[in-house]
Amino acid sequence: MRFPNNGKVLLNMTNAPLLQRTKQLLPARYSSTKESLSDPKQLNLLPYHVLPLKETLSRFMSTVEPLLTPTEMKRQMKITEEFLNGEGSSLQKLLEDVGSKEKNWLADRWLKAAYLQYRSPVTVFVSPGMTFPRQVFKDEHDFLAYTSKVIFGLGEFNDMVKAHQIPIVKMGNNELDNSQFGKVFGTCRIPRRGTDEIVYNPCSNYVVVIYKNHFYKMQIYDKEGKLIAASALAFQLEKILKTETTVGVAYGILTTDSRDNWADAYKYLSDIHVNRDGLKTIQGALFTVSLDQCTTLKKGEEDDELISSLIHGSGSKINSGNRWMDKTIQLVVNPNGNVGFTYEHSPAEGQPIAMMMDYVMKKLKEDPNFGECGSKDVIPTDKIQFCKPNDRIGQWLNIAQQNLDELAKSLQIKVIKFDKFGKDFIKKQRLGPDSFIQIALQLAFFKMHLEPAAQYESAHLRIFEGGRTETIRSCSNESISFCRAMQNNSEATDEERAEKLRAAVMSHQMYAKLALQGKGVDRHLLGLKVMAMENNLPIPKFFSSPGFVKSSHFRMSTSQVATKYDAFMGYGPAVDDGYACCYNPRDNDIILAISAWSHCKVTDLLVFTKTLEQSFLEMKDILDNSQQSSHSPISKL
């Protein structure tokens, strides 16, 4: 199969064409061991609505205007009007009928369309990395003691989730849905040709430890259901390290490959009894723990290598085989101090993952004896067995290694720790920090490429039962007006630029507020398209119109994942000729992880990062200068 739009070919095991997406979208496939994944305390969550079609299309037209030429805009107006009065109206009625019968018509359809039917690797394309603050391990004992405490802390967090003790937060008068917290522990994606499955095992009581490509089942609860003490877990980890002196078969590398390649290999492996048991054990774990081989970090590139190691494992000859990319949570710990999560995105967004990190870091910081209150009833680990690879398995392994190495080589990622100002300065300007950063990203792109980018930012839909995300379309007429005013040939004054900056920030804040209320554009339009597919109707030409295509080609894919710690999230770009940026705005600095593809001749990651830093400083300057001017004696006359 191919990377999206970039012409790079992923080796495929079969000569058969990839399965075409079925027109009939059936509900996603699930299985669960015992208990419900919902929170019984939350009975007043909103049902997800179906917006009026005219409202959505009107908002859609305002978002595409800055991306289209006058001629394209005129054509788009005609296509949109025809869609409103024709096929769109019919699809709207179908969607309204579905929406009247389901609490959240979007949730399962989004899970399937956005994740389970996605055929590219979850590695880079789907699964982000979430860092912990960098550690310094004095020796192996220190390394294992820290790892065991983190495992214990995650167990405590899991207990809080099961006891429904995660605080319920409100947005205005509405509660935010906590169900995502119950979908990350014990969860695993299962590769299938065409459409994957996802399984939930919330009652699991063990983790799977991966070391030198060997897999071990390790109980973290005793027979009475009490968490085992960190020191006892460390003892178990030490035994694994002493037992495995050679590198095993890198079965984990198969999970990094395209979903259909992995599905074919998975089917073959699971037909062998010993493998089938091993696969089920891995799938049923609360999470996996990757004890990585130590790598030397290049000075000045430590953060870049940290996030790269979490996203893809740094290559088949390093730690990429020491993973199981289908697991929702993979804790990765390296003796060089690199620590974090690799998380499979299907069941949850980034913020619950960041909250877990925050919880564990807070516990470690506050209590040097954290984890020692647990049970001392050690349960021996069990090694998970796989068959010896034959020629066919060897071929799958070789192809997965080649594809992963090409993918890791293609992904460029740079971490900026911008320390000239942070949220405090932005708030003092009476501006929203998130919107300010969004406009800075647009300005940097515009300065580099001399054109606007369709810019995606995720907004949660947690005021709705089972809500996931809506798209904030950050590019607006106001943001483009500001970017043009910041060009060198512009005659705008700093006061005028500051005014345009404030207008751009306000425009973004207004759209973000709408998106959080479920009043964005993208999910409603997806629902209409899915109605056509489910009812075997032709896809309307509206979905191939210039406005829809350009505004959905997100050359800037962004999100905010906030934490007070020196930590951040990172992931790969959404399109071949674009950038990705995940940022953590703190009081006095901003941490940003930015990525691009090395094979793309249009983008330039290093130039973009420098331009972004310059944009931040220029935006601060015009705000400072405009304030000084407004307080000057002349301005008061």
PDB file of C-alpha atoms in Angstrom, residues 197-457:
ATOM      1  CA  GLU A 197     -11.426  -4.728  15.595  1.00  0.00           C
ATOM      2  CA  ILE A 198     -10.931  -3.320  19.056  1.00  0.00           C
ATOM      3  CA  VAL A 199     -11.186  -5.315  22.280  1.00  0.00           C
ATOM      4  CA  TYR A 200     -11.646  -4.064  25.837  1.00  0.00           C
ATOM      5  CA  ASN A 201     -10.419  -5.948  28.909  1.00  0.00           C
ATOM      6  CA  PRO A 202     -11.104  -3.537  31.799  1.00  0.00           C
ATOM      7  CA  CYS A 203     -10.832  -6.268  34.438  1.00  0.00           C
ATOM      8  CA  SER A 204      -7.289  -7.249  33.496  1.00  0.00           C
ATOM      9  CA  ASN A 205      -4.816  -7.580  36.387  1.00  0.00           C
ATOM     10  CA  TYR A 206      -1.465  -7.849  34.614  1.00  0.00           C
ATOM     11  CA  VAL A 207       0.904  -6.071  32.244  1.00  0.00           C
ATOM     12  CA  VAL A 208       3.135  -7.431  29.503  1.00  0.00           C
ATOM     13  CA  VAL A 209       6.830  -6.552  29.786  1.00  0.00           C
ATOM     14  CA  ILE A 210       8.844  -6.453  26.550  1.00  0.00           C
ATOM     15  CA  TYR A 211      12.635  -6.738  26.790  1.00  0.00           C
ATOM     16  CA  LYS A 212      15.000  -7.532  23.922  1.00  0.00           C
ATOM     17  CA  ASN A 213      11.888  -8.529  21.928  1.00  0.00           C
ATOM     18  CA  HIS A 214      10.894 -11.128  24.554  1.00  0.00           C
ATOM     19  CA  PHE A 215       7.422 -10.902  26.129  1.00  0.00           C
ATOM     20  CA  TYR A 216       6.539 -11.600  29.767  1.00  0.00           C
ATOM     21  CA  LYS A 217       3.221 -11.601  31.566  1.00  0.00           C
ATOM     22  CA  MET A 218       3.648  -9.836  34.929  1.00  0.00           C
ATOM     23  CA  GLN A 219       0.861  -9.658  37.510  1.00  0.00           C
ATOM     24  CA  ILE A 220       0.589  -6.245  39.156  1.00  0.00           C
ATOM     25  CA  TYR A 221      -2.306  -7.270  41.440  1.00  0.00           C
ATOM     26  CA  ASP A 222      -2.170 -10.071  43.996  1.00  0.00           C
ATOM     27  CA  LYS A 223      -4.808 -12.765  44.460  1.00  0.00           C
ATOM     28  CA  GLU A 224      -6.845 -10.435  46.676  1.00  0.00           C
ATOM     29  CA  GLY A 225      -6.902  -7.722  44.019  1.00  0.00           C
ATOM     30  CA  LYS A 226      -4.400  -5.444  45.783  1.00  0.00           C
ATOM     31  CA  LEU A 227      -1.614  -3.726  43.856  1.00  0.00           C
ATOM     32  CA  ILE A 228       1.755  -5.399  44.277  1.00  0.00           C
ATOM     33  CA  ALA A 229       4.416  -3.135  45.789  1.00  0.00           C
ATOM     34  CA  ALA A 230       6.851  -1.403  43.461  1.00  0.00           C
ATOM     35  CA  SER A 231       9.877  -3.096  45.048  1.00  0.00           C
ATOM     36  CA  ALA A 232       8.343  -6.523  44.326  1.00  0.00           C
ATOM     37  CA  LEU A 233       7.641  -5.490  40.738  1.00  0.00           C
ATOM     38  CA  ALA A 234      11.238  -4.264  40.403  1.00  0.00           C
ATOM     39  CA  PHE A 235      12.446  -7.686  41.570  1.00  0.00           C
ATOM     40  CA  GLN A 236      10.398  -9.323  38.806  1.00  0.00           C
ATOM     41  CA  LEU A 237      11.771  -6.907  36.202  1.00  0.00           C
ATOM     42  CA  GLU A 238      15.329  -7.635  37.352  1.00  0.00           C
ATOM     43  CA  LYS A 239      14.769 -11.377  36.868  1.00  0.00           C
ATOM     44  CA  ILE A 240      13.620 -10.749  33.303  1.00  0.00           C
ATOM     45  CA  LEU A 241      16.748  -8.711  32.562  1.00  0.00           C
ATOM     46  CA  LYS A 242      19.003 -11.433  33.975  1.00  0.00           C
ATOM     47  CA  THR A 243      17.176 -14.200  32.107  1.00  0.00           C
ATOM     48  CA  GLU A 244      17.275 -12.676  28.635  1.00  0.00           C
ATOM     49  CA  THR A 245      20.852 -12.229  27.475  1.00  0.00           C
ATOM     50  CA  THR A 246      20.175 -12.409  23.717  1.00  0.00           C
ATOM     51  CA  VAL A 247      17.794 -10.561  21.426  1.00  0.00           C
ATOM     52  CA  GLY A 248      14.677 -12.503  20.484  1.00  0.00           C
ATOM     53  CA  VAL A 249      12.623 -12.593  17.301  1.00  0.00           C
ATOM     54  CA  ALA A 250      11.177  -9.128  16.691  1.00  0.00           C
ATOM     55  CA  TYR A 251       7.535 -10.165  16.471  1.00  0.00           C
ATOM     56  CA  GLY A 252       6.581  -6.701  17.697  1.00  0.00           C
ATOM     57  CA  ILE A 253       7.882  -5.181  14.460  1.00  0.00           C
ATOM     58  CA  LEU A 254       4.896  -6.715  12.667  1.00  0.00           C
ATOM     59  CA  THR A 255       2.572  -4.364  14.567  1.00  0.00           C
ATOM     60  CA  THR A 256       4.341  -1.345  13.054  1.00  0.00           C
ATOM     61  CA  ASP A 257       3.471  -2.312   9.465  1.00  0.00           C
ATOM     62  CA  SER A 258       0.465  -1.455   7.311  1.00  0.00           C
ATOM     63  CA  ARG A 259      -2.735  -2.807   8.790  1.00  0.00           C
ATOM     64  CA  ASP A 260      -3.413  -5.243   5.950  1.00  0.00           C
ATOM     65  CA  ASN A 261       0.147  -6.602   5.973  1.00  0.00           C
ATOM     66  CA  TRP A 262      -0.122  -7.099   9.726  1.00  0.00           C
ATOM     67  CA  ALA A 263      -3.617  -8.575   9.368  1.00  0.00           C
ATOM     68  CA  ASP A 264      -2.326 -11.247   6.994  1.00  0.00           C
ATOM     69  CA  ALA A 265       0.602 -12.088   9.265  1.00  0.00           C
ATOM     70  CA  TYR A 266      -1.668 -12.051  12.324  1.00  0.00           C
ATOM     71  CA  LYS A 267      -4.115 -14.495  10.774  1.00  0.00           C
ATOM     72  CA  TYR A 268      -1.299 -16.897   9.931  1.00  0.00           C
ATOM     73  CA  LEU A 269       0.298 -16.580  13.383  1.00  0.00           C
ATOM     74  CA  SER A 270      -2.965 -17.031  15.258  1.00  0.00           C
ATOM     75  CA  ASP A 271      -3.710 -20.270  13.443  1.00  0.00           C
ATOM     76  CA  ILE A 272      -0.814 -21.785  15.418  1.00  0.00           C
ATOM     77  CA  HIS A 273      -1.929 -22.721  18.934  1.00  0.00           C
ATOM     78  CA  VAL A 274       1.071 -21.414  20.904  1.00  0.00           C
ATOM     79  CA  ASN A 275       0.966 -18.088  19.075  1.00  0.00           C
ATOM     80  CA  ARG A 276      -2.770 -17.744  19.573  1.00  0.00           C
ATOM     81  CA  ASP A 277      -2.392 -17.994  23.334  1.00  0.00           C
ATOM     82  CA  GLY A 278       0.474 -15.504  23.321  1.00  0.00           C
ATOM     83  CA  LEU A 279      -1.436 -12.989  21.215  1.00  0.00           C
ATOM     84  CA  LYS A 280      -4.455 -13.174  23.506  1.00  0.00           C
ATOM     85  CA  THR A 281      -2.248 -12.640  26.549  1.00  0.00           C
ATOM     86  CA  ILE A 282      -0.716  -9.497  25.054  1.00  0.00           C
ATOM     87  CA  GLN A 283      -4.105  -8.186  23.974  1.00  0.00           C
ATOM     88  CA  GLY A 284      -5.556  -8.727  27.435  1.00  0.00           C
ATOM     89  CA  ALA A 285      -2.852  -6.826  29.335  1.00  0.00           C
ATOM     90  CA  LEU A 286      -3.681  -3.543  31.062  1.00  0.00           C
ATOM     91  CA  PHE A 287      -0.741  -2.060  29.140  1.00  0.00           C
ATOM     92  CA  THR A 288       2.715  -3.037  27.927  1.00  0.00           C
ATOM     93  CA  VAL A 289       6.072  -1.989  29.365  1.00  0.00           C
ATOM     94  CA  SER A 290       8.963  -1.694  26.906  1.00  0.00           C
ATOM     95  CA  LEU A 291      12.359  -1.908  28.600  1.00  0.00           C
ATOM     96  CA  ASP A 292      14.444  -0.541  25.763  1.00  0.00           C
ATOM     97  CA  GLN A 293      18.082  -1.038  24.866  1.00  0.00           C
ATOM     98  CA  CYS A 294      20.182   1.971  25.839  1.00  0.00           C
ATOM     99  CA  THR A 295      21.012   4.371  23.027  1.00  0.00           C
ATOM    100  CA  THR A 296      23.461   7.279  23.008  1.00  0.00           C
ATOM    101  CA  LEU A 297      21.797  10.682  22.698  1.00  0.00           C
ATOM    102  CA  LYS A 298      23.237  13.405  20.486  1.00  0.00           C
ATOM    103  CA  LYS A 299      23.904  16.617  22.339  1.00  0.00           C
ATOM    104  CA  GLY A 300      21.290  19.227  21.537  1.00  0.00           C
ATOM    105  CA  GLU A 301      18.943  16.631  20.014  1.00  0.00           C
ATOM    106  CA  GLU A 302      17.895  14.811  23.182  1.00  0.00           C
ATOM    107  CA  ASP A 303      14.233  15.883  22.999  1.00  0.00           C
ATOM    108  CA  ASP A 304      14.021  15.117  19.277  1.00  0.00           C
ATOM    109  CA  GLU A 305      15.323  11.606  19.878  1.00  0.00           C
ATOM    110  CA  LEU A 306      13.050  11.144  22.892  1.00  0.00           C
ATOM    111  CA  ILE A 307       9.857  11.792  20.955  1.00  0.00           C
ATOM    112  CA  SER A 308      11.113   9.841  17.921  1.00  0.00           C
ATOM    113  CA  SER A 309      11.786   6.805  20.104  1.00  0.00           C
ATOM    114  CA  LEU A 310       8.223   6.973  21.417  1.00  0.00           C
ATOM    115  CA  ILE A 311       6.643   7.429  17.997  1.00  0.00           C
ATOM    116  CA  HIS A 312       8.463   4.640  16.125  1.00  0.00           C
ATOM    117  CA  GLY A 313      11.215   3.137  18.296  1.00  0.00           C
ATOM    118  CA  SER A 314      14.098   4.604  16.239  1.00  0.00           C
ATOM    119  CA  GLY A 315      14.363   1.739  13.749  1.00  0.00           C
ATOM    120  CA  SER A 316      14.382  -2.031  13.472  1.00  0.00           C
ATOM    121  CA  LYS A 317      18.029  -2.265  14.567  1.00  0.00           C
ATOM    122  CA  ILE A 318      17.316  -0.237  17.704  1.00  0.00           C
ATOM    123  CA  ASN A 319      14.006  -0.547  19.602  1.00  0.00           C
ATOM    124  CA  SER A 320      11.150  -0.688  17.069  1.00  0.00           C
ATOM    125  CA  GLY A 321      10.746  -4.440  17.572  1.00  0.00           C
ATOM    126  CA  ASN A 322      10.439  -3.916  21.330  1.00  0.00           C
ATOM    127  CA  ARG A 323       6.865  -2.657  20.937  1.00  0.00           C
ATOM    128  CA  TRP A 324       3.285  -3.833  20.492  1.00  0.00           C
ATOM    129  CA  MET A 325       1.730  -0.950  18.596  1.00  0.00           C
ATOM    130  CA  ASP A 326      -1.846  -2.296  18.874  1.00  0.00           C
ATOM    131  CA  LYS A 327      -1.936  -1.694  22.648  1.00  0.00           C
ATOM    132  CA  THR A 328      -3.577   1.558  23.680  1.00  0.00           C
ATOM    133  CA  ILE A 329      -0.925   2.256  26.324  1.00  0.00           C
ATOM    134  CA  GLN A 330       2.724   1.309  25.944  1.00  0.00           C
ATOM    135  CA  LEU A 331       5.028   2.545  28.688  1.00  0.00           C
ATOM    136  CA  VAL A 332       8.532   2.947  27.246  1.00  0.00           C
ATOM    137  CA  VAL A 333      11.569   3.324  29.520  1.00  0.00           C
ATOM    138  CA  ASN A 334      15.176   3.581  28.321  1.00  0.00           C
ATOM    139  CA  PRO A 335      18.288   3.482  30.557  1.00  0.00           C
ATOM    140  CA  ASN A 336      19.405   6.727  28.860  1.00  0.00           C
ATOM    141  CA  GLY A 337      16.590   8.593  30.643  1.00  0.00           C
ATOM    142  CA  ASN A 338      14.008   8.578  27.845  1.00  0.00           C
ATOM    143  CA  VAL A 339      10.573   7.790  29.276  1.00  0.00           C
ATOM    144  CA  GLY A 340       7.049   8.113  27.924  1.00  0.00           C
ATOM    145  CA  PHE A 341       3.975   6.573  26.402  1.00  0.00           C
ATOM    146  CA  THR A 342       3.297   5.352  22.914  1.00  0.00           C
ATOM    147  CA  TYR A 343      -0.450   5.267  22.627  1.00  0.00           C
ATOM    148  CA  GLU A 344      -2.763   3.848  20.005  1.00  0.00           C
ATOM    149  CA  HIS A 345      -5.266   6.586  19.261  1.00  0.00           C
ATOM    150  CA  SER A 346      -8.424   4.595  18.459  1.00  0.00           C
ATOM    151  CA  PRO A 347     -10.219   4.610  21.842  1.00  0.00           C
ATOM    152  CA  ALA A 348      -9.173   7.961  23.325  1.00  0.00           C
ATOM    153  CA  GLU A 349      -7.718  11.439  22.829  1.00  0.00           C
ATOM    154  CA  GLY A 350      -4.431  12.732  24.197  1.00  0.00           C
ATOM    155  CA  GLN A 351      -5.562  14.509  27.345  1.00  0.00           C
ATOM    156  CA  PRO A 352      -6.445  11.363  29.386  1.00  0.00           C
ATOM    157  CA  ILE A 353      -2.969  10.048  28.541  1.00  0.00           C
ATOM    158  CA  ALA A 354      -1.366  13.306  29.696  1.00  0.00           C
ATOM    159  CA  MET A 355      -3.432  13.201  32.893  1.00  0.00           C
ATOM    160  CA  MET A 356      -2.025   9.748  33.678  1.00  0.00           C
ATOM    161  CA  MET A 357       1.497  11.090  33.283  1.00  0.00           C
ATOM    162  CA  ASP A 358       0.651  14.081  35.502  1.00  0.00           C
ATOM    163  CA  TYR A 359      -0.762  11.773  38.184  1.00  0.00           C
ATOM    164  CA  VAL A 360       2.283   9.515  38.270  1.00  0.00           C
ATOM    165  CA  MET A 361       4.790  12.392  38.210  1.00  0.00           C
ATOM    166  CA  LYS A 362       2.994  14.156  41.053  1.00  0.00           C
ATOM    167  CA  LYS A 363       3.063  11.001  43.165  1.00  0.00           C
ATOM    168  CA  LEU A 364       6.771  10.405  42.498  1.00  0.00           C
ATOM    169  CA  LYS A 365       7.619  13.996  43.298  1.00  0.00           C
ATOM    170  CA  GLU A 366       5.646  14.165  46.538  1.00  0.00           C
ATOM    171  CA  ASP A 367       6.526  10.781  48.030  1.00  0.00           C
ATOM    172  CA  PRO A 368      10.010   9.227  47.753  1.00  0.00           C
ATOM    173  CA  ASN A 369       8.540   5.993  49.136  1.00  0.00           C
ATOM    174  CA  PHE A 370       5.700   5.887  46.636  1.00  0.00           C
ATOM    175  CA  GLY A 371       4.679   2.355  45.719  1.00  0.00           C
ATOM    176  CA  GLU A 372       5.833   0.641  48.894  1.00  0.00           C
ATOM    177  CA  CYS A 373       2.336   0.475  50.407  1.00  0.00           C
ATOM    178  CA  GLY A 374       1.416  -2.361  48.097  1.00  0.00           C
ATOM    179  CA  SER A 375       1.224  -6.112  48.560  1.00  0.00           C
ATOM    180  CA  LYS A 376       4.414  -8.167  48.921  1.00  0.00           C
ATOM    181  CA  ASP A 377       2.720 -11.260  47.532  1.00  0.00           C
ATOM    182  CA  VAL A 378       4.891 -11.714  44.449  1.00  0.00           C
ATOM    183  CA  ILE A 379       3.433 -13.743  41.619  1.00  0.00           C
ATOM    184  CA  PRO A 380       6.122 -15.126  39.260  1.00  0.00           C
ATOM    185  CA  THR A 381       6.200 -13.858  35.691  1.00  0.00           C
ATOM    186  CA  ASP A 382       5.337 -16.109  32.769  1.00  0.00           C
ATOM    187  CA  LYS A 383       7.210 -15.901  29.491  1.00  0.00           C
ATOM    188  CA  ILE A 384       4.905 -15.609  26.499  1.00  0.00           C
ATOM    189  CA  GLN A 385       5.855 -18.156  23.880  1.00  0.00           C
ATOM    190  CA  PHE A 386       5.809 -17.796  20.109  1.00  0.00           C
ATOM    191  CA  CYS A 387       6.730 -20.355  17.489  1.00  0.00           C
ATOM    192  CA  LYS A 388      10.087 -20.209  15.749  1.00  0.00           C
ATOM    193  CA  PRO A 389       9.733 -18.228  12.511  1.00  0.00           C
ATOM    194  CA  ASN A 390       9.510 -20.208   9.294  1.00  0.00           C
ATOM    195  CA  ASP A 391      10.217 -18.794   5.814  1.00  0.00           C
ATOM    196  CA  ARG A 392       6.795 -17.234   5.531  1.00  0.00           C
ATOM    197  CA  ILE A 393       6.969 -15.510   8.910  1.00  0.00           C
ATOM    198  CA  GLY A 394      10.522 -14.440   8.128  1.00  0.00           C
ATOM    199  CA  GLN A 395       9.310 -12.770   4.957  1.00  0.00           C
ATOM    200  CA  TRP A 396       6.678 -10.782   6.878  1.00  0.00           C
ATOM    201  CA  LEU A 397       9.290  -9.774   9.433  1.00  0.00           C
ATOM    202  CA  ASN A 398      11.714  -8.599   6.735  1.00  0.00           C
ATOM    203  CA  ILE A 399       9.051  -6.553   4.974  1.00  0.00           C
ATOM    204  CA  ALA A 400       7.889  -4.965   8.234  1.00  0.00           C
ATOM    205  CA  GLN A 401      11.484  -4.056   9.083  1.00  0.00           C
ATOM    206  CA  GLN A 402      12.051  -2.450   5.679  1.00  0.00           C
ATOM    207  CA  ASN A 403       8.809  -0.492   5.858  1.00  0.00           C
ATOM    208  CA  LEU A 404       9.433   0.689   9.404  1.00  0.00           C
ATOM    209  CA  ASP A 405      12.989   1.807   8.659  1.00  0.00           C
ATOM    210  CA  GLU A 406      11.803   3.767   5.625  1.00  0.00           C
ATOM    211  CA  LEU A 407       9.052   5.351   7.681  1.00  0.00           C
ATOM    212  CA  ALA A 408      11.401   6.308  10.537  1.00  0.00           C
ATOM    213  CA  LYS A 409      13.882   7.735   8.047  1.00  0.00           C
ATOM    214  CA  SER A 410      11.170   9.821   6.377  1.00  0.00           C
ATOM    215  CA  LEU A 411       9.825  11.394   9.560  1.00  0.00           C
ATOM    216  CA  GLN A 412      11.598  14.536  10.719  1.00  0.00           C
ATOM    217  CA  ILE A 413      10.733  15.935  14.133  1.00  0.00           C
ATOM    218  CA  LYS A 414      12.040  18.943  16.009  1.00  0.00           C
ATOM    219  CA  VAL A 415      11.196  20.009  19.544  1.00  0.00           C
ATOM    220  CA  ILE A 416      11.231  23.721  20.395  1.00  0.00           C
ATOM    221  CA  LYS A 417      11.330  24.919  23.971  1.00  0.00           C
ATOM    222  CA  PHE A 418      10.441  28.538  23.352  1.00  0.00           C
ATOM    223  CA  ASP A 419      11.382  30.409  26.533  1.00  0.00           C
ATOM    224  CA  LYS A 420      10.884  34.094  25.678  1.00  0.00           C
ATOM    225  CA  PHE A 421       7.338  34.084  27.040  1.00  0.00           C
ATOM    226  CA  GLY A 422       4.428  31.768  27.811  1.00  0.00           C
ATOM    227  CA  LYS A 423       0.788  31.830  28.853  1.00  0.00           C
ATOM    228  CA  ASP A 424       1.312  34.593  31.415  1.00  0.00           C
ATOM    229  CA  PHE A 425       2.355  37.199  28.839  1.00  0.00           C
ATOM    230  CA  ILE A 426      -0.411  36.216  26.417  1.00  0.00           C
ATOM    231  CA  LYS A 427      -3.094  36.399  29.102  1.00  0.00           C
ATOM    232  CA  LYS A 428      -1.857  39.834  30.175  1.00  0.00           C
ATOM    233  CA  GLN A 429      -2.600  40.963  26.615  1.00  0.00           C
ATOM    234  CA  ARG A 430      -6.164  39.719  27.188  1.00  0.00           C
ATOM    235  CA  LEU A 431      -5.690  37.104  24.492  1.00  0.00           C
ATOM    236  CA  GLY A 432      -6.316  33.347  24.611  1.00  0.00           C
ATOM    237  CA  PRO A 433      -3.008  31.401  24.671  1.00  0.00           C
ATOM    238  CA  ASP A 434      -4.293  28.588  22.456  1.00  0.00           C
ATOM    239  CA  SER A 435      -5.634  30.962  19.813  1.00  0.00           C
ATOM    240  CA  PHE A 436      -2.449  33.054  19.968  1.00  0.00           C
ATOM    241  CA  ILE A 437      -0.331  29.962  19.227  1.00  0.00           C
ATOM    242  CA  GLN A 438      -2.674  28.937  16.418  1.00  0.00           C
ATOM    243  CA  ILE A 439      -2.230  32.326  14.736  1.00  0.00           C
ATOM    244  CA  ALA A 440       1.558  32.127  15.187  1.00  0.00           C
ATOM    245  CA  LEU A 441       1.556  28.771  13.378  1.00  0.00           C
ATOM    246  CA  GLN A 442      -0.444  30.257  10.518  1.00  0.00           C
ATOM    247  CA  LEU A 443       1.878  33.244  10.301  1.00  0.00           C
ATOM    248  CA  ALA A 444       4.950  31.001  10.149  1.00  0.00           C
ATOM    249  CA  PHE A 445       3.401  28.916   7.361  1.00  0.00           C
ATOM    250  CA  PHE A 446       2.329  32.028   5.429  1.00  0.00           C
ATOM    251  CA  LYS A 447       5.783  33.634   5.733  1.00  0.00           C
ATOM    252  CA  MET A 448       7.415  30.460   4.398  1.00  0.00           C
ATOM    253  CA  HIS A 449       5.012  29.413   1.671  1.00  0.00           C
ATOM    254  CA  LEU A 450       3.327  32.747   0.790  1.00  0.00           C
ATOM    255  CA  GLU A 451      -0.099  31.120   0.938  1.00  0.00           C
ATOM    256  CA  PRO A 452      -2.494  30.081   3.690  1.00  0.00           C
ATOM    257  CA  ALA A 453      -2.789  26.514   4.903  1.00  0.00           C
ATOM    258  CA  ALA A 454      -5.903  24.642   5.873  1.00  0.00           C
ATOM    259  CA  GLN A 455      -5.174  24.236   9.571  1.00  0.00           C
ATOM    260  CA  TYR A 456      -6.666  21.540  11.790  1.00  0.00           C
ATOM    261  CA  GLU A 457      -6.928  21.753  15.547  1.00  0.00           C
TER     262      GLU A 457
END
